[in-house]
């Protein structure tokens, strides 16, 4: 984790990709966080980076906490909320650890790239060796630190890997501007499809 | 917190209809202290039957209508903010309305009072704010008809409003909302005591006004809240249903505190209000505003249903304007905006505190 804010942000939020996102986003930019939860990241970005921060959250209880933090968030679901926005309304749209939970991820990615200059997409890597080993040795739907749910009550409905995302990006002719691979808070330098727990892609339309 | 209602008189006001009303009085209360650069002022706008007494306790011991939200440490924290509330134009609680004497004739205005609009109410509020030397309000906030004034402020005086909090409100009445108001108006006018509005110094149209208020109260509650509050219980002494008894009590109580002609004028102003001025889309008109929004609606509010708030939210998103929106869960129907305290306090406090920071940056 590089940058002076990285470790701090990680400590605050306990999620490696948050730290990275706060490094990527330039001060003063306009950011939409899809699935903003209680608005921790947006509140932090607004406070420390002067970001014009917007959020969408489906859970009323979390949304309430986000608004109480002063974040401009509203109730909505990710798959329908983007239609209202004009093209390139945002500098960045964040989709953190949510891609694997959405019914139509490709359509959402297209919508995101329409309303933003860049998408920052973070997702848990199903290709991580712990997932492969769990499946290989148990012969059951993998249940790991990364995917801690039983198959019947998991929010995850897609199981994508780093390579899967790369292939999709190439097919869709998206430009992957930056890619980061994390294991905990450490950056993974080699064999990301095997070694990364979380992948963060910065993507734009060509 | 003891509250005193003050009054200010202006030479005249030009109404949207072109009519000039002269002079014009505005009754208002203030809470908290205006800071040196006058950047901490919040205007609170009242709902249909409200008045300037929003917070604290008045001389008769009555609590203000939003006392649970305005005061030290509350949502509108008077330790930090200077809160102003005034009675609307056309009202009957100290601001000029149909029950006032027309200086030109020496008689009460009654039905000769000019037609007033939500915009005219806002004009008078702007005159009051200007008289304090306040150029930009930190926020304008209000529920129901108060929310309409909030929206009108945001588009009419974009530079004078840093943030807007319309609660349980709408950019325009639906046919259903107009219909309920029309039933209420007809109830008043069908009362022979109304006498074409010339009932002052005589018997007021108590029966009509009381029925009008009963209709109102039904629309402010929800099926669930009525079931919980009254069920099918009957009063032992006379066998009438609790809900009947409640509505009659509320109706008769209202007669003592509200003017029937004001009822007619203000409900008409609400019905005529259309932020988009007849246009289908709210996008162009809202694009004029330079305001952060916090919009709140309630699940059981069928009088001002959430879709009306969402229409505003959606229009703001079209231009990527700054809006927070939440539909709070409540069983209290439209009354929820006055009753559901804790969630709203948390939301309003956070929103205002953020707005204060943004204003300081500007």
Coordinates of C-alpha atoms in Angstrom, one line a residue:
Chain A
X1 CA 0.0 0.0 0.0
X2 CA 1.6 3.2 -1.1
X3 CA 0.7 6.8 -0.4
X4 CA 0.3 8.6 2.9
X5 CA -3.4 8.0 3.2
X6 CA -3.4 4.3 2.3
X7 CA -2.7 2.6 5.6
X8 CA -4.9 5.1 7.5
X9 CA -7.8 4.5 5.1
X10 CA -7.4 0.8 5.4
X11 CA -7.4 1.0 9.2
X12 CA -10.5 3.1 9.1
X13 CA -12.4 0.8 6.8
X14 CA -10.7 -2.6 7.0
X15 CA -11.0 -3.1 3.2
X16 CA -7.9 -3.1 1.1
X17 CA -9.6 -1.7 -2.0
X18 CA -10.9 1.4 -0.1
X19 CA -7.3 2.4 0.5
X20 CA -6.5 2.1 -3.1
X21 CA -9.6 3.9 -4.3
X22 CA -8.7 6.9 -2.1
X23 CA -5.3 7.0 -3.8
X24 CA -6.6 6.8 -7.3
X25 CA -9.3 9.5 -7.1
X26 CA -8.0 13.0 -7.7
X27 CA -8.9 15.8 -5.3
X28 CA -12.0 17.8 -6.3
X29 CA -13.4 15.2 -8.6
X30 CA -17.0 14.2 -8.8
X31 CA -17.5 10.6 -7.5
X32 CA -20.5 8.3 -7.4
X33 CA -20.3 5.3 -5.1
X34 CA -22.7 2.5 -6.1
X35 CA -23.6 0.6 -2.9
X36 CA -22.1 3.2 -0.7
X37 CA -23.2 1.4 2.5
X38 CA -22.9 3.8 5.5
X39 CA -20.9 6.3 3.4
X40 CA -17.6 5.9 5.2
X41 CA -15.5 6.1 2.0
X42 CA -17.5 9.0 0.5
X43 CA -17.4 10.9 3.8
X44 CA -13.6 10.4 3.9
X45 CA -13.1 11.4 0.3
X46 CA -15.3 14.5 0.8
X47 CA -13.4 15.5 3.9
X48 CA -9.9 14.8 2.8
X49 CA -9.9 15.2 -0.9
X50 CA -12.7 17.8 -1.4
X51 CA -14.5 15.3 -3.6
X52 CA -18.1 16.0 -4.7
X53 CA -19.4 12.8 -3.3
X54 CA -22.6 11.0 -4.2
X55 CA -23.9 7.6 -3.2
X56 CA -26.5 5.0 -3.9
X57 CA -27.6 2.5 -1.3
X58 CA -30.5 0.0 -1.2
X59 CA -30.6 -0.6 2.5
X60 CA -32.6 2.2 4.3
X61 CA -30.7 1.6 7.6
X62 CA -27.3 2.0 5.9
X63 CA -28.5 4.9 3.8
X64 CA -29.7 6.8 6.9
X65 CA -26.2 6.5 8.4
X66 CA -24.7 7.7 5.2
X67 CA -26.9 10.8 5.0
X68 CA -26.3 11.5 8.7
X69 CA -22.6 11.6 7.8
X70 CA -23.5 14.4 5.4
X71 CA -23.1 12.2 2.3
X72 CA -25.5 13.0 -0.6
X73 CA -26.8 9.5 -1.0
X74 CA -30.2 8.2 -2.0
X75 CA -32.2 5.1 -1.9
X76 CA -32.0 3.1 -5.1
X77 CA -30.8 -0.1 -6.7
X78 CA -27.7 -0.1 -8.7
X79 CA -29.2 -1.7 -11.8
X80 CA -31.8 1.1 -12.3
X81 CA -30.4 4.2 -10.8
X82 CA -28.0 5.2 -13.5
X83 CA -30.6 5.7 -16.2
X84 CA -31.4 9.3 -15.1
X85 CA -27.9 10.6 -15.2
X86 CA -26.5 12.5 -18.2
X87 CA -23.4 11.1 -20.0
X88 CA -20.1 11.6 -18.3
X89 CA -21.8 13.1 -15.2
X90 CA -19.0 11.8 -12.9
X91 CA -15.3 11.6 -13.0
X92 CA -15.4 8.3 -11.3
X93 CA -18.0 5.7 -10.5
X94 CA -17.1 3.2 -7.8
X95 CA -18.3 -0.3 -7.7
X96 CA -16.6 -1.8 -4.7
X97 CA -17.1 -5.6 -4.0
X98 CA -20.5 -5.5 -5.7
X99 CA -20.0 -6.7 -9.3
X100 CA -20.4 -10.3 -8.2
X101 CA -23.8 -9.6 -6.6
X102 CA -25.5 -7.9 -9.5
X103 CA -27.9 -9.7 -11.8
X104 CA -26.7 -8.1 -15.0
X105 CA -23.1 -7.0 -14.5
X106 CA -22.3 -6.3 -18.1
X107 CA -25.3 -3.9 -18.5
X108 CA -24.3 -2.2 -15.3
X109 CA -20.7 -1.8 -16.4
X110 CA -21.9 -0.3 -19.7
X111 CA -24.2 2.2 -17.8
X112 CA -21.3 3.1 -15.5
X113 CA -19.0 3.8 -18.4
X114 CA -21.7 5.9 -20.0
X115 CA -22.2 8.2 -17.0
X116 CA -18.5 8.4 -15.9
X117 CA -15.1 9.1 -17.3
X118 CA -13.7 6.1 -15.4
X119 CA -15.0 3.2 -13.5
X120 CA -13.2 1.8 -10.5
X121 CA -14.3 -1.7 -10.0
X122 CA -13.2 -3.9 -7.1
X123 CA -14.2 -7.5 -6.8
X124 CA -13.1 -10.6 -4.9
X125 CA -11.1 -12.9 -7.1
X126 CA -12.7 -16.3 -7.4
X127 CA -9.5 -17.6 -8.9
X128 CA -7.6 -17.2 -5.7
X129 CA -5.7 -20.3 -4.7
X130 CA -7.6 -20.7 -1.4
X131 CA -10.9 -20.9 -3.3
X132 CA -9.4 -23.4 -5.7
X133 CA -8.1 -25.5 -2.9
X134 CA -11.3 -25.4 -0.9
X135 CA -13.2 -26.6 -3.9
X136 CA -10.6 -29.2 -4.9
X137 CA -10.3 -30.8 -1.5
X138 CA -13.8 -30.5 -0.2
X139 CA -15.7 -30.9 -3.4
X140 CA -18.2 -28.4 -2.2
X141 CA -19.1 -24.8 -3.0
X142 CA -16.1 -22.9 -1.7
X143 CA -16.4 -21.3 1.7
X144 CA -13.3 -19.2 2.4
X145 CA -12.3 -16.0 4.2
X146 CA -13.0 -14.3 0.9
X147 CA -16.3 -16.0 0.2
X148 CA -17.5 -16.7 3.7
X149 CA -21.1 -17.7 2.8
X150 CA -22.9 -21.0 2.4
X151 CA -24.1 -21.4 -1.1
X152 CA -27.7 -21.0 -0.1
X153 CA -27.4 -17.6 1.6
X154 CA -24.6 -16.0 -0.4
X155 CA -25.2 -12.5 -1.9
X156 CA -22.7 -13.6 -4.6
X157 CA -24.4 -14.8 -7.8
X158 CA -21.4 -14.6 -10.1
X159 CA -18.0 -16.1 -9.5
X160 CA -15.5 -14.2 -11.6
X161 CA -11.8 -14.2 -11.6
X162 CA -9.1 -11.7 -12.6
X163 CA -8.7 -13.4 -15.9
X164 CA -12.5 -13.4 -16.5
X165 CA -12.6 -9.6 -16.1
X166 CA -9.5 -9.1 -18.4
X167 CA -11.2 -11.1 -21.1
X168 CA -14.5 -9.2 -20.8
X169 CA -12.6 -5.9 -20.9
X170 CA -10.8 -7.0 -24.1
X171 CA -14.0 -8.2 -25.7
X172 CA -15.9 -5.0 -24.9
X173 CA -12.9 -2.9 -26.0
X174 CA -12.6 -1.2 -22.6
X175 CA -9.4 0.4 -21.8
X176 CA -7.9 -0.9 -18.5
X177 CA -6.0 2.1 -17.4
X178 CA -4.7 0.6 -14.1
X179 CA -5.0 -2.6 -12.3
X180 CA -4.2 -3.5 -8.7
X181 CA -4.1 -6.8 -7.1
X182 CA -4.3 -7.1 -3.3
X183 CA -3.8 -9.8 -0.8
X184 CA -4.9 -8.3 2.5
X185 CA -3.4 -4.9 2.3
X186 CA -0.3 -6.1 0.4
X187 CA 0.0 -5.6 -3.3
X188 CA 0.3 -8.8 -5.4
X189 CA 3.0 -8.5 -8.1
X190 CA 2.8 -11.8 -9.9
X191 CA 0.3 -14.4 -10.8
X192 CA -2.7 -12.2 -9.8
X193 CA -5.3 -14.7 -11.0
X194 CA -3.9 -17.2 -8.4
X195 CA -2.6 -14.9 -5.7
X196 CA -4.9 -11.8 -5.6
X197 CA -7.8 -11.8 -3.1
X198 CA -9.2 -8.6 -4.4
X199 CA -8.7 -7.0 -7.9
X200 CA -9.2 -3.3 -8.6
X201 CA -9.5 -2.2 -12.1
X202 CA -9.6 1.4 -13.4
X203 CA -11.6 1.1 -16.7
X204 CA -12.7 3.6 -19.3
X205 CA -14.3 3.5 -22.7
X206 CA -11.8 3.7 -25.6
Chain B
X1 CA -37.0 28.1 25.7
X2 CA -39.7 30.9 25.8
X3 CA -40.8 32.0 22.4
X4 CA -42.2 35.4 21.4
X5 CA -43.9 36.1 18.2
X6 CA -42.8 39.3 16.6
X7 CA -44.3 41.3 13.8
X8 CA -42.9 43.3 11.0
X9 CA -44.8 45.6 8.6
X10 CA -43.7 46.3 5.0
X11 CA -45.1 49.1 2.9
X12 CA -46.4 46.8 0.2
X13 CA -46.0 43.5 -1.6
X14 CA -46.6 42.9 -5.3
X15 CA -48.4 39.5 -5.8
X16 CA -48.0 37.1 -8.7
X17 CA -51.4 38.2 -9.9
X18 CA -50.1 41.8 -10.2
X19 CA -52.2 43.0 -7.3
X20 CA -50.4 45.2 -4.8
X21 CA -51.3 44.5 -1.2
X22 CA -50.5 47.4 1.1
X23 CA -49.4 47.4 3.9
X24 CA -48.4 43.8 4.6
X25 CA -47.6 42.3 8.0
X26 CA -45.6 39.2 8.8
X27 CA -45.6 37.4 12.1
X28 CA -42.4 35.6 12.9
X29 CA -40.3 34.0 15.6
X30 CA -36.6 33.4 15.8
X31 CA -34.5 30.9 17.8
X32 CA -30.7 31.0 18.4
X33 CA -28.3 33.7 17.4
X34 CA -27.4 35.1 14.0
X35 CA -23.6 34.9 13.6
X36 CA -21.4 37.8 12.6
X37 CA -21.3 37.0 8.9
X38 CA -24.9 36.0 8.9
X39 CA -24.2 32.6 7.4
X40 CA -26.0 30.4 9.9
X41 CA -29.6 31.3 9.2
X42 CA -32.3 28.7 8.5
X43 CA -35.8 29.5 7.4
X44 CA -38.4 26.9 8.5
X45 CA -41.6 27.0 6.5
X46 CA -44.8 25.7 8.0
X47 CA -47.4 23.3 6.7
X48 CA -51.0 24.2 5.9
X49 CA -52.4 24.9 9.4
X50 CA -49.1 25.9 11.1
X51 CA -47.9 29.3 12.3
X52 CA -44.8 31.2 13.2
X53 CA -44.6 29.5 16.6
X54 CA -42.3 26.6 15.5
X55 CA -40.4 26.0 18.7
X56 CA -40.2 26.7 22.4
X57 CA -43.2 27.5 24.6
X58 CA -45.3 30.6 24.1
X59 CA -47.0 32.7 26.7
X60 CA -50.0 30.3 27.0
X61 CA -47.7 27.4 27.5
X62 CA -48.1 25.9 24.0
X63 CA -45.2 24.1 22.4
X64 CA -44.2 25.1 18.9
X65 CA -45.3 22.8 16.0
X66 CA -41.7 21.6 15.3
X67 CA -40.4 21.9 18.9
X68 CA -39.1 18.3 18.7
X69 CA -36.8 19.3 15.9
X70 CA -35.8 22.9 16.7
X71 CA -33.8 23.8 19.9
X72 CA -30.5 23.3 21.6
X73 CA -28.9 20.0 20.5
X74 CA -31.9 19.1 18.3
X75 CA -31.9 18.6 14.5
X76 CA -32.0 22.3 13.9
X77 CA -29.5 23.0 16.7
X78 CA -30.1 26.5 18.0
X79 CA -26.7 26.5 19.7
X80 CA -25.3 26.6 16.1
X81 CA -28.0 28.0 13.9
X82 CA -30.3 31.0 13.8
X83 CA -33.8 29.6 12.9
X84 CA -36.6 31.8 11.6
X85 CA -40.2 30.8 11.1
X86 CA -42.9 33.1 9.8
X87 CA -46.7 32.8 9.4
X88 CA -47.6 32.5 5.7
X89 CA -49.2 35.3 3.7
X90 CA -53.0 34.6 3.7
X91 CA -52.7 33.1 7.1
X92 CA -54.6 33.9 10.3
X93 CA -51.8 33.9 12.9
X94 CA -50.4 37.4 12.6
X95 CA -49.5 37.7 8.9
X96 CA -51.8 39.6 6.6
X97 CA -54.7 37.4 5.5
X98 CA -58.5 37.6 4.7
X99 CA -59.4 38.2 8.4
X100 CA -57.4 41.4 8.5
X101 CA -58.8 44.9 8.1
X102 CA -58.4 46.3 4.6
X103 CA -57.1 49.9 5.4
X104 CA -58.7 51.1 2.1
X105 CA -62.2 50.3 3.3
X106 CA -61.9 49.9 7.1
X107 CA -63.6 46.5 6.7
X108 CA -62.2 43.0 6.9
X109 CA -60.9 41.7 3.5
X110 CA -62.9 38.5 3.7
X111 CA -63.4 37.3 0.1
X112 CA -62.1 40.6 -1.3
X113 CA -58.6 39.4 -0.3
X114 CA -56.5 38.9 -3.4
X115 CA -55.6 35.4 -4.7
X116 CA -52.3 34.4 -3.2
X117 CA -49.8 31.8 -4.3
X118 CA -47.0 29.7 -2.7
X119 CA -44.7 32.1 -4.6
X120 CA -46.3 35.1 -2.9
X121 CA -45.7 33.4 0.5
X122 CA -42.1 33.0 -0.4
X123 CA -41.8 36.7 -1.6
X124 CA -43.0 37.8 1.8
X125 CA -40.5 35.5 3.5
X126 CA -37.7 36.9 1.3
X127 CA -38.6 40.4 2.4
X128 CA -38.4 39.3 6.0
X129 CA -35.0 37.6 5.4
X130 CA -33.7 40.7 3.6
X131 CA -34.7 42.8 6.6
X132 CA -32.3 40.8 8.7
X133 CA -29.5 41.6 6.2
X134 CA -29.2 37.8 5.4
X135 CA -28.2 37.3 1.8
X136 CA -27.9 33.6 1.8
X137 CA -29.8 31.1 3.9
X138 CA -27.9 28.1 5.1
X139 CA -31.1 26.1 4.6
X140 CA -34.8 26.3 4.0
X141 CA -36.7 23.4 5.5
X142 CA -40.3 22.4 5.8
X143 CA -42.8 19.6 5.4
X144 CA -46.0 19.3 3.3
X145 CA -47.0 22.8 2.2
X146 CA -43.8 23.9 3.9
X147 CA -41.9 21.7 1.4
X148 CA -43.6 23.5 -1.5
X149 CA -42.2 26.8 -0.2
X150 CA -38.8 25.2 0.2
X151 CA -38.8 24.1 -3.5
X152 CA -40.1 27.6 -4.6
X153 CA -37.3 29.2 -2.7
X154 CA -34.7 27.0 -4.3
X155 CA -35.7 27.9 -7.9
X156 CA -36.8 31.5 -7.3
X157 CA -33.8 32.6 -5.3
X158 CA -31.1 30.1 -6.2
X159 CA -28.2 32.2 -4.9
X160 CA -30.0 32.8 -1.6
X161 CA -30.4 29.2 -0.6
X162 CA -27.4 26.9 0.2
X163 CA -29.5 23.9 1.0
X164 CA -33.1 22.8 0.9
X165 CA -35.0 20.2 2.9
X166 CA -38.5 19.4 1.5
X167 CA -40.1 16.8 3.6
X168 CA -43.3 14.7 2.7
X169 CA -44.0 17.2 -0.1
X170 CA -44.5 17.6 -3.8
X171 CA -43.7 19.8 -6.7
X172 CA -47.4 19.9 -7.6
X173 CA -50.6 18.5 -6.2
X174 CA -52.2 15.5 -7.8
X175 CA -55.9 15.3 -8.7
X176 CA -56.4 13.3 -5.4
X177 CA -54.8 16.1 -3.3
X178 CA -56.8 18.8 -5.0
X179 CA -60.0 16.6 -4.6
X180 CA -59.6 16.4 -0.8
X181 CA -59.0 20.2 -0.6
X182 CA -62.1 20.8 -2.7
X183 CA -64.2 18.6 -0.4
X184 CA -62.9 20.7 2.6
X185 CA -63.7 24.0 0.8
X186 CA -67.1 22.9 -0.2
X187 CA -67.8 21.9 3.4
X188 CA -67.0 25.4 4.6
X189 CA -68.9 27.2 1.8
X190 CA -72.0 24.9 2.4
X191 CA -72.2 26.1 5.9
X192 CA -74.9 28.9 6.0
X193 CA -72.8 30.7 8.6
X194 CA -70.0 31.2 6.1
X195 CA -72.3 33.9 4.5
X196 CA -70.0 34.4 1.4
X197 CA -67.1 34.9 3.8
X198 CA -68.7 37.8 5.7
X199 CA -69.0 36.0 9.1
X200 CA -66.6 38.2 11.0
X201 CA -68.2 39.7 14.1
X202 CA -70.9 37.1 13.7
X203 CA -71.1 33.3 14.2
X204 CA -68.2 31.7 12.2
X205 CA -68.9 28.7 10.0
X206 CA -67.9 26.3 12.7
X207 CA -69.7 23.2 11.3
X208 CA -68.2 23.6 7.8
X209 CA -64.7 24.3 9.1
X210 CA -64.9 21.4 11.5
X211 CA -65.9 19.0 8.8
X212 CA -63.1 20.4 6.6
X213 CA -60.6 19.7 9.3
X214 CA -62.0 16.2 9.9
X215 CA -61.4 15.3 6.2
X216 CA -57.9 16.7 6.6
X217 CA -57.1 14.6 9.6
X218 CA -58.2 11.4 7.8
X219 CA -55.7 12.2 5.1
X220 CA -52.9 12.9 7.6
X221 CA -53.2 9.4 9.2
X222 CA -52.8 6.0 7.7
X223 CA -55.0 2.9 7.8
X224 CA -52.4 1.3 10.1
X225 CA -52.1 4.3 12.5
X226 CA -55.9 4.6 12.7
X227 CA -56.2 0.9 13.5
X228 CA -53.6 1.2 16.2
X229 CA -55.0 4.4 17.6
X230 CA -58.7 3.7 17.5
X231 CA -59.5 0.3 16.1
X232 CA -63.2 -0.3 16.5
X233 CA -63.3 0.8 20.1
X234 CA -66.4 2.7 21.2
X235 CA -66.8 5.2 24.0
X236 CA -68.7 3.8 26.9
X237 CA -70.8 6.9 27.7
X238 CA -72.4 7.3 24.3
X239 CA -71.4 4.3 22.1
X240 CA -69.8 6.4 19.4
X241 CA -66.6 5.1 17.8
X242 CA -63.3 6.4 19.2
X243 CA -62.4 7.6 15.7
X244 CA -65.6 9.6 15.4
X245 CA -65.0 11.1 18.7
X246 CA -61.4 12.0 17.8
X247 CA -62.3 13.6 14.5
X248 CA -65.2 15.6 16.1
X249 CA -62.8 16.8 18.8
X250 CA -60.1 17.8 16.4
X251 CA -62.7 19.5 14.2
X252 CA -64.2 21.6 16.9
X253 CA -60.8 22.5 18.4
X254 CA -59.7 23.7 15.0
X255 CA -62.6 26.2 14.7
X256 CA -61.2 28.1 17.7
X257 CA -57.8 28.5 16.1
X258 CA -58.3 28.9 12.4
X259 CA -60.0 31.2 10.0
X260 CA -62.3 29.6 7.5
X261 CA -61.5 32.1 4.7
X262 CA -57.8 31.5 5.3
X263 CA -58.6 27.8 4.8
X264 CA -60.1 28.6 1.4
X265 CA -57.2 30.9 0.3
X266 CA -54.3 28.7 1.5
X267 CA -55.7 25.4 0.1
X268 CA -56.3 27.1 -3.2
X269 CA -52.6 28.3 -3.2
X270 CA -51.5 24.8 -2.6
X271 CA -53.6 23.4 -5.4
X272 CA -52.4 26.0 -7.9
X273 CA -48.8 25.5 -7.0
X274 CA -46.8 23.9 -9.8
X275 CA -43.1 24.2 -9.6
X276 CA -42.8 23.4 -13.4
X277 CA -45.4 26.0 -14.2
X278 CA -47.5 23.7 -16.3
X279 CA -44.5 22.0 -18.0
X280 CA -44.4 18.2 -17.9
X281 CA -40.8 17.9 -16.8
X282 CA -39.3 19.3 -13.6
X283 CA -35.8 19.1 -15.0
X284 CA -35.5 22.7 -16.6
X285 CA -37.0 24.5 -13.6
X286 CA -34.9 22.6 -11.0
X287 CA -31.8 23.2 -13.1
X288 CA -32.1 26.8 -12.0
X289 CA -31.4 25.9 -8.4
X290 CA -27.8 25.9 -6.9
X291 CA -28.8 24.1 -3.8
X292 CA -28.0 20.9 -2.0
X293 CA -31.1 18.9 -1.3
X294 CA -32.2 16.6 1.4
X295 CA -35.5 15.0 0.5
X296 CA -37.5 12.8 2.9
X297 CA -40.7 10.9 2.4
X298 CA -42.5 8.3 4.5
X299 CA -43.7 4.8 3.5
X300 CA -47.3 5.1 4.8
X301 CA -47.8 8.7 3.6
X302 CA -50.6 8.3 1.0
X303 CA -51.4 12.0 0.9
X304 CA -48.0 13.0 -0.3
X305 CA -46.7 9.6 -1.5
X306 CA -43.1 8.9 -2.1
X307 CA -43.4 8.9 -5.9
X308 CA -43.9 12.6 -5.7
X309 CA -40.6 13.1 -3.9
X310 CA -38.9 10.6 -6.3
X311 CA -40.1 12.7 -9.2
X312 CA -38.1 15.6 -7.8
X313 CA -35.1 13.4 -7.1
X314 CA -35.1 12.0 -10.6
X315 CA -35.3 15.5 -12.1
X316 CA -32.3 16.6 -10.0
X317 CA -30.3 13.5 -11.1
X318 CA -30.9 14.4 -14.8
X319 CA -28.6 17.4 -14.2
X320 CA -26.5 15.6 -11.7
X321 CA -27.5 18.0 -8.9
X322 CA -26.6 17.4 -5.3
X323 CA -29.4 15.4 -3.7
X324 CA -29.8 13.0 -0.8
X325 CA -33.1 11.2 -0.6
X326 CA -34.6 8.7 1.8
X327 CA -37.9 7.1 2.3
X328 CA -38.3 6.5 6.0
X329 CA -40.3 3.7 7.3
X330 CA -43.3 4.9 9.4
X331 CA -46.8 3.9 10.2
X332 CA -48.0 7.5 10.9
X333 CA -49.0 8.5 7.4
X334 CA -48.5 12.1 6.4
X335 CA -48.3 13.1 10.1
X336 CA -44.9 11.2 10.2
X337 CA -43.0 14.3 9.3
X338 CA -44.0 15.9 12.6
X339 CA -44.0 12.7 14.7
X340 CA -40.9 10.6 13.6
X341 CA -38.3 12.5 15.4
X342 CA -35.1 10.5 15.9
X343 CA -34.3 9.4 12.3
X344 CA -35.1 12.9 10.9
X345 CA -32.9 14.5 13.6
X346 CA -29.9 12.4 12.7
X347 CA -30.4 13.1 8.9
X348 CA -31.0 16.8 9.3
X349 CA -28.1 17.3 11.7
X350 CA -25.6 15.5 9.4
X351 CA -26.9 17.3 6.3
X352 CA -26.7 20.8 7.9
X353 CA -23.3 20.2 9.3
X354 CA -22.0 19.2 5.9
X355 CA -23.7 22.2 4.3
X356 CA -22.1 24.5 6.9
X357 CA -18.7 23.2 5.8
X358 CA -19.4 23.7 2.1
X359 CA -20.6 27.2 2.8
X360 CA -17.4 28.0 4.7
X361 CA -15.3 26.7 1.7
X362 CA -17.2 29.0 -0.8

